[in-house]
C-alpha cells in the first residue's frame, strides 16, 4: 500500500454510509481478512466503520438486538402457555420458554462477540498500513525513566477487586439459576466449575505474588510467559485501543511490540500460550502484546521506558 498518501478516515454516519456503498463480497473479505486491503480508500472505510461500530453505534445495535430478544422471550412465553392448554402437559410446555431463552442468550452473546472481534481485527490490520492517515497523538511521557530497566506486574488491588466481583456475580448466579431453571442450569454450573479454578490459579500464581508480566531492560523485551526478543528484532511499538466495552477507556491500551520475524517468538511457545500469541498476531500485528489494564504502570510509562532504552518508533492509534 502507498505509504505517502491515504484519504481521510470517515467517522460516524459517513463511515456507515461509505461501508454500505461497498459491495457485499468486499465487506465480507474485510471482516474475514487478516491483512490490510490493497486499496487505501477501502482500507480507510473499513477503519472508520470499525471505530464507529465499536463506539456509539455499537450501543445502538445492541439495543436493537436486545429489543428483538425481548420480543422473542415474550413470544416463547405465549407459545409455552398455548402448548400447556393444548397438550395438558405443563411440564413439557413450560420447558419451551426456557429452551428458547437459553438458546437466544447463547446466540446473542456469540453473535455480538464474533462481530466485535472481527471489527477489532479489521481496524487493527488496516490502520497501521495508512501511514499518512494516522497522525500519532503526542505523548505526555513522564520523566523518571532515563534508560533504566522497568518491571511491570499486575496492580494487586485493582486486579483482586476485579476477581472478587467476578466470583461474587458468578457465585450468585450459580445459586439462583438452579432455583429458576432446574436442570437447565447444568451447563452454567459446569462453566463455573471450569472458570473458578482458572481464576483462582491466575490470582494466586500471578497477581498476589506480583510476578512480572513484562520486563524492559537493555537486553530487550521479556514477557512473563518466558518469551522475549532483543531490541534489534523490534521494528516498532504500536499502541491500540483496548476494546473491552462500549466505549474505549483512554487509559487502557494494548501495547504491541512488532517483531521483524514473528515466527521467532512463536517458535518458543507451546500449547495455549502459542495460541494466544497467534491471536495477538492476528488482531494486533505482533505476538508480543500486553494490555495496560490493571497493570502497575501506565501505557505512557511503559512506552517511555522502552523508548529510553532503545530508539524504537512508536505509533499510537486513535480509539474513535
Short mmCIF file of C-alpha atoms in Angstrom, two decimals:
data_model
loop_
_atom_site.label_atom_id
_atom_site.label_comp_id
_atom_site.label_asym_id
_atom_site.label_seq_id
_atom_site.Cartn_x
_atom_site.Cartn_y
_atom_site.Cartn_z
CA UNK A 1 0.00 0.00 0.00
CA UNK A 2 1.19 3.52 -0.76
CA UNK A 3 2.52 4.97 2.48
CA UNK A 4 2.81 8.56 1.13
CA UNK A 5 -0.90 9.21 0.82
CA UNK A 6 -4.18 7.95 2.18
CA UNK A 7 -7.64 9.53 2.19
CA UNK A 8 -9.18 10.79 5.44
CA UNK A 9 -10.77 8.17 7.65
CA UNK A 10 -14.57 8.67 7.82
CA UNK A 11 -16.42 8.78 11.11
CA UNK A 12 -19.99 8.40 12.31
CA UNK A 13 -22.78 8.33 9.74
CA UNK A 14 -20.30 9.00 6.91
CA UNK A 15 -18.41 5.84 7.81
CA UNK A 16 -21.61 3.77 7.89
CA UNK A 17 -22.74 5.17 4.53
CA UNK A 18 -19.36 4.52 2.93
CA UNK A 19 -19.37 0.96 4.30
CA UNK A 20 -22.83 0.28 2.84
CA UNK A 21 -21.66 1.51 -0.55
CA UNK A 22 -19.09 -1.29 -0.71
CA UNK A 23 -20.28 -4.48 -2.36
CA UNK A 24 -21.15 -7.45 -0.19
CA UNK A 25 -18.12 -9.52 -1.15
CA UNK A 26 -15.73 -6.69 -0.27
CA UNK A 27 -17.35 -6.24 3.13
CA UNK A 28 -17.14 -9.96 3.76
CA UNK A 29 -13.47 -10.08 2.76
CA UNK A 30 -12.67 -7.14 5.04
CA UNK A 31 -14.36 -8.72 8.05
CA UNK A 32 -12.70 -12.09 7.47
CA UNK A 33 -9.31 -10.86 6.25
CA UNK A 34 -6.10 -10.99 8.24
CA UNK A 35 -4.18 -8.38 6.23
CA UNK A 36 -4.65 -4.79 5.02
CA UNK A 37 -6.73 -4.15 1.92
CA UNK A 38 -4.79 -3.22 -1.20
CA UNK A 39 -6.97 -0.16 -1.90
CA UNK A 40 -6.28 2.66 0.63
CA UNK A 41 -9.76 4.10 0.10
CA UNK A 42 -11.40 0.81 1.06
CA UNK A 43 -8.99 0.39 3.98
CA UNK A 44 -9.94 3.84 5.32
CA UNK A 45 -13.63 2.97 5.07
CA UNK A 46 -13.01 -0.28 6.95
CA UNK A 47 -11.13 1.52 9.75
CA UNK A 48 -13.77 4.25 10.04
CA UNK A 49 -16.64 1.78 10.09
CA UNK A 50 -14.96 -0.43 12.69
CA UNK A 51 -14.30 2.51 15.00
CA UNK A 52 -17.84 3.79 14.57
CA UNK A 53 -19.43 0.42 15.31
CA UNK A 54 -17.13 -0.23 18.26
CA UNK A 55 -18.14 3.15 19.66
CA UNK A 56 -21.60 4.68 19.98
CA UNK A 57 -23.14 2.88 17.02
CA UNK A 58 -22.41 -0.45 18.64
CA UNK A 59 -24.56 0.52 21.60
CA UNK A 60 -27.47 1.31 19.27
CA UNK A 61 -27.01 -2.04 17.51
CA UNK A 62 -27.00 -3.83 20.86
CA UNK A 63 -30.21 -2.07 21.89
CA UNK A 64 -31.91 -3.21 18.67
CA UNK A 65 -30.82 -6.79 19.26
CA UNK A 66 -31.97 -6.60 22.86
CA UNK A 67 -35.40 -5.43 21.66
CA UNK A 68 -35.62 -8.38 19.25
CA UNK A 69 -34.55 -10.75 22.01
CA UNK A 70 -37.21 -9.34 24.35
CA UNK A 71 -39.88 -9.93 21.68
CA UNK A 72 -38.63 -13.50 21.28
CA UNK A 73 -38.87 -14.03 25.04
CA UNK A 74 -42.46 -12.79 25.09
CA UNK A 75 -43.31 -15.00 22.09
CA UNK A 76 -41.77 -18.02 23.80
CA UNK A 77 -43.88 -17.46 26.92
CA UNK A 78 -47.03 -17.19 24.81
CA UNK A 79 -46.05 -20.39 23.00
CA UNK A 80 -45.50 -22.16 26.30
CA UNK A 81 -48.92 -21.09 27.60
CA UNK A 82 -50.56 -22.20 24.35
CA UNK A 83 -48.88 -25.63 24.45
CA UNK A 84 -49.89 -26.04 28.09
CA UNK A 85 -53.54 -25.51 27.19
CA UNK A 86 -53.27 -27.67 24.05
CA UNK A 87 -51.33 -30.66 25.36
CA UNK A 88 -52.41 -30.55 29.01
CA UNK A 89 -48.77 -31.34 29.90
CA UNK A 90 -47.46 -28.34 31.86
CA UNK A 91 -44.05 -29.94 32.48
CA UNK A 92 -43.22 -30.26 28.78
CA UNK A 93 -44.79 -26.98 27.73
CA UNK A 94 -43.11 -24.94 30.48
CA UNK A 95 -39.70 -26.04 29.15
CA UNK A 96 -40.31 -24.33 25.81
CA UNK A 97 -39.72 -20.74 27.04
CA UNK A 98 -36.63 -21.85 28.95
CA UNK A 99 -35.12 -23.57 25.91
CA UNK A 100 -35.86 -20.59 23.68
CA UNK A 101 -34.43 -18.12 26.20
CA UNK A 102 -31.24 -20.13 26.74
CA UNK A 103 -30.72 -20.66 23.01
CA UNK A 104 -31.43 -17.00 22.31
CA UNK A 105 -28.97 -15.88 25.00
CA UNK A 106 -26.23 -18.08 23.56
CA UNK A 107 -26.96 -16.83 20.05
CA UNK A 108 -26.91 -13.20 21.21
CA UNK A 109 -23.64 -13.47 23.13
CA UNK A 110 -21.81 -15.45 20.45
CA UNK A 111 -23.07 -13.22 17.65
CA UNK A 112 -22.10 -9.94 19.29
CA UNK A 113 -18.71 -11.30 20.42
CA UNK A 114 -17.90 -12.63 16.95
CA UNK A 115 -18.80 -9.33 15.30
CA UNK A 116 -16.80 -7.30 17.84
CA UNK A 117 -13.69 -9.43 17.33
CA UNK A 118 -13.98 -9.13 13.56
CA UNK A 119 -14.31 -5.36 13.79
CA UNK A 120 -11.29 -5.13 16.09
CA UNK A 121 -9.22 -7.22 13.70
CA UNK A 122 -10.40 -5.24 10.66
CA UNK A 123 -9.43 -1.96 12.32
CA UNK A 124 -6.04 -3.10 13.58
CA UNK A 125 -4.86 -4.76 10.36
CA UNK A 126 -5.83 -1.82 8.14
CA UNK A 127 -4.97 1.18 10.34
CA UNK A 128 -1.18 0.58 10.51
CA UNK A 129 -1.00 0.48 6.70
CA UNK A 130 -2.46 4.00 6.45
CA UNK A 131 0.80 5.77 7.22
CA UNK A 132 -0.40 9.22 6.21
CA UNK A 133 -3.94 8.73 7.50
CA UNK A 134 -2.88 8.13 11.09
CA UNK A 135 -1.30 11.08 12.88
CA UNK A 136 0.29 9.86 16.13
CA UNK A 137 -1.03 11.66 19.18
CA UNK A 138 1.64 13.49 21.20
CA UNK A 139 2.97 11.58 24.17
CA UNK A 140 2.89 13.16 27.61
CA UNK A 141 5.62 10.83 28.76
CA UNK A 142 6.65 11.02 32.42
CA UNK A 143 10.26 11.88 33.07
CA UNK A 144 11.56 9.40 35.68
CA UNK A 145 12.82 6.80 33.20
CA UNK A 146 16.19 7.55 31.66
CA UNK A 147 17.25 4.26 30.17
CA UNK A 148 16.62 2.32 33.37
CA UNK A 149 15.09 -1.19 33.39
CA UNK A 150 11.38 -1.39 34.12
CA UNK A 151 9.47 -4.36 35.54
CA UNK A 152 5.70 -4.38 35.03
CA UNK A 153 3.36 -6.52 37.14
CA UNK A 154 -0.36 -6.67 37.89
CA UNK A 155 -1.86 -3.98 40.09
CA UNK A 156 -2.68 -6.22 43.04
CA UNK A 157 -5.56 -4.16 44.42
CA UNK A 158 -7.37 -3.44 41.13
CA UNK A 159 -6.98 -6.97 39.81
CA UNK A 160 -8.04 -8.59 43.08
CA UNK A 161 -11.18 -6.42 43.18
CA UNK A 162 -11.99 -7.47 39.62
CA UNK A 163 -11.66 -11.14 40.51
CA UNK A 164 -13.73 -10.63 43.65
CA UNK A 165 -16.56 -9.12 41.60
CA UNK A 166 -16.35 -11.98 39.09
CA UNK A 167 -16.52 -14.59 41.86
CA UNK A 168 -19.43 -12.78 43.54
CA UNK A 169 -21.51 -12.45 40.35
CA UNK A 170 -20.94 -15.99 39.12
CA UNK A 171 -21.46 -17.38 42.63
CA UNK A 172 -24.80 -15.58 42.97
CA UNK A 173 -25.87 -16.83 39.54
CA UNK A 174 -24.80 -20.36 40.46
CA UNK A 175 -27.18 -20.22 43.44
CA UNK A 176 -30.11 -18.51 41.70
CA UNK A 177 -30.17 -20.21 38.29
CA UNK A 178 -30.80 -23.76 39.60
CA UNK A 179 -33.77 -22.43 41.59
CA UNK A 180 -35.24 -20.79 38.49
CA UNK A 181 -34.24 -23.18 35.70
CA UNK A 182 -33.78 -26.51 37.42
CA UNK A 183 -31.68 -28.95 35.41
CA UNK A 184 -31.44 -26.41 32.57
CA UNK A 185 -28.84 -24.60 34.72
CA UNK A 186 -26.43 -27.55 34.45
CA UNK A 187 -24.35 -26.06 31.56
CA UNK A 188 -23.85 -22.85 33.53
CA UNK A 189 -22.74 -24.77 36.62
CA UNK A 190 -20.25 -26.73 34.53
CA UNK A 191 -18.91 -23.46 33.15
CA UNK A 192 -18.46 -22.11 36.68
CA UNK A 193 -16.67 -25.30 37.71
CA UNK A 194 -14.18 -24.69 34.89
CA UNK A 195 -13.75 -20.93 35.31
CA UNK A 196 -13.37 -20.74 39.09
CA UNK A 197 -10.19 -22.87 39.31
CA UNK A 198 -8.67 -20.96 36.40
CA UNK A 199 -9.39 -17.60 38.01
CA UNK A 200 -8.10 -18.83 41.37
CA UNK A 201 -4.88 -20.12 39.77
CA UNK A 202 -4.27 -16.84 37.96
CA UNK A 203 -4.92 -14.86 41.12
CA UNK A 204 -2.65 -16.99 43.32
CA UNK A 205 0.09 -17.65 40.75
CA UNK A 206 0.36 -14.25 39.03
CA UNK A 207 -1.44 -11.44 40.83
CA UNK A 208 -0.78 -11.88 44.55
CA UNK A 209 2.97 -12.72 44.21
CA UNK A 210 3.33 -9.80 41.76
CA UNK A 211 5.09 -11.90 39.16
CA UNK A 212 6.44 -9.81 36.26
CA UNK A 213 4.13 -9.51 33.27
CA UNK A 214 6.71 -7.60 31.21
CA UNK A 215 10.36 -6.66 31.73
CA UNK A 216 12.14 -3.94 29.74
CA UNK A 217 15.91 -3.64 30.03
CA UNK A 218 18.98 -3.04 27.93
CA UNK A 219 18.81 -6.56 26.50
CA UNK A 220 15.32 -6.20 25.06
CA UNK A 221 11.74 -7.18 25.89
CA UNK A 222 10.85 -10.18 28.07
CA UNK A 223 7.33 -11.35 28.85
CA UNK A 224 6.22 -13.30 31.88
CA UNK A 225 5.47 -16.27 29.63
CA UNK A 226 9.21 -16.66 29.05
CA UNK A 227 9.33 -15.31 25.51
CA UNK A 228 11.46 -12.29 24.65
CA UNK A 229 13.38 -10.55 21.91
CA UNK A 230 16.35 -8.17 21.73
CA UNK A 231 15.71 -4.57 20.73
CA UNK A 232 17.31 -5.19 17.36
CA UNK A 233 14.41 -7.54 16.50
CA UNK A 234 11.72 -4.94 17.41
CA UNK A 235 10.74 -2.76 14.44
CA UNK A 236 8.16 -0.52 16.14
CA UNK A 237 5.72 -0.20 19.02
CA UNK A 238 2.02 0.11 18.23
CA UNK A 239 -0.47 1.35 20.82
CA UNK A 240 -4.01 0.24 20.04
CA UNK A 241 -7.27 0.93 21.91
CA UNK A 242 -8.34 -1.80 24.31
CA UNK A 243 -11.81 -2.75 23.08
CA UNK A 244 -13.44 -4.34 26.13
CA UNK A 245 -16.52 -2.16 26.49
CA UNK A 246 -18.89 0.02 24.51
CA UNK A 247 -16.54 2.98 24.78
CA UNK A 248 -12.75 2.58 24.98
CA UNK A 249 -11.11 3.91 28.12
CA UNK A 250 -8.23 6.20 27.03
CA UNK A 251 -6.15 4.98 29.98
CA UNK A 252 -6.29 1.35 28.85
CA UNK A 253 -4.38 0.36 25.73
CA UNK A 254 -2.82 -2.63 24.04
CA UNK A 255 0.92 -2.22 23.56
CA UNK A 256 2.24 -4.36 20.70
CA UNK A 257 5.98 -4.82 20.18
CA UNK A 258 6.12 -5.50 16.43
CA UNK A 259 8.82 -8.06 15.52
CA UNK A 260 10.81 -8.28 12.33
CA UNK A 261 10.06 -12.03 12.24
CA UNK A 262 7.01 -13.13 14.30
CA UNK A 263 7.95 -16.79 13.79
CA UNK A 264 10.84 -16.45 16.24
CA UNK A 265 8.76 -15.78 19.40
CA UNK A 266 6.03 -18.16 18.23
CA UNK A 267 8.54 -21.00 17.94
CA UNK A 268 9.47 -20.62 21.62
CA UNK A 269 5.89 -21.03 22.83
CA UNK A 270 3.71 -24.11 23.16
CA UNK A 271 0.12 -25.01 23.91
CA UNK A 272 -2.43 -22.35 24.76
CA UNK A 273 0.29 -19.70 25.10
CA UNK A 274 1.21 -20.20 21.47
CA UNK A 275 -2.48 -19.98 20.55
CA UNK A 276 -2.80 -16.70 22.45
CA UNK A 277 0.31 -15.36 20.69
CA UNK A 278 -1.15 -16.30 17.30
CA UNK A 279 -4.38 -14.49 18.11
CA UNK A 280 -2.37 -11.47 19.24
CA UNK A 281 -0.53 -11.54 15.90
CA UNK A 282 -3.86 -11.65 14.06
CA UNK A 283 -5.52 -8.83 15.99
CA UNK A 284 -2.60 -6.53 16.86
CA UNK A 285 0.13 -7.35 14.32
CA UNK A 286 2.52 -8.90 16.84
CA UNK A 287 2.65 -12.00 19.07
CA UNK A 288 4.21 -9.78 21.76
CA UNK A 289 1.37 -7.61 23.05
CA UNK A 290 0.17 -6.66 26.51
CA UNK A 291 -2.93 -4.80 27.71
CA UNK A 292 -2.19 -2.00 30.16
CA UNK A 293 -5.40 -2.58 32.10
CA UNK A 294 -4.83 -3.48 35.77
CA UNK A 295 -1.05 -3.11 35.50
CA UNK A 296 1.06 -1.19 37.99
CA UNK A 297 2.41 1.10 35.24
CA UNK A 298 0.53 3.20 32.72
CA UNK A 299 0.80 2.97 28.95
CA UNK A 300 2.83 6.18 28.83
CA UNK A 301 5.30 4.90 31.40
CA UNK A 302 5.81 1.59 29.58
CA UNK A 303 6.32 3.21 26.19
CA UNK A 304 8.55 5.94 27.61
CA UNK A 305 10.74 3.31 29.26
CA UNK A 306 11.03 1.36 26.01
CA UNK A 307 11.97 4.44 24.00
CA UNK A 308 14.51 5.49 26.64
CA UNK A 309 16.15 2.07 26.44
CA UNK A 310 16.17 1.90 22.65
CA UNK A 311 15.10 4.45 19.97
CA UNK A 312 12.20 2.38 18.59
CA UNK A 313 9.41 4.10 16.57
CA UNK A 314 6.05 4.44 18.33
CA UNK A 315 2.65 4.70 16.63
CA UNK A 316 -0.49 5.38 18.61
CA UNK A 317 -3.88 4.72 17.04
CA UNK A 318 -6.96 6.70 17.96
CA UNK A 319 -9.83 4.95 19.79
CA UNK A 320 -12.53 6.54 17.67
#
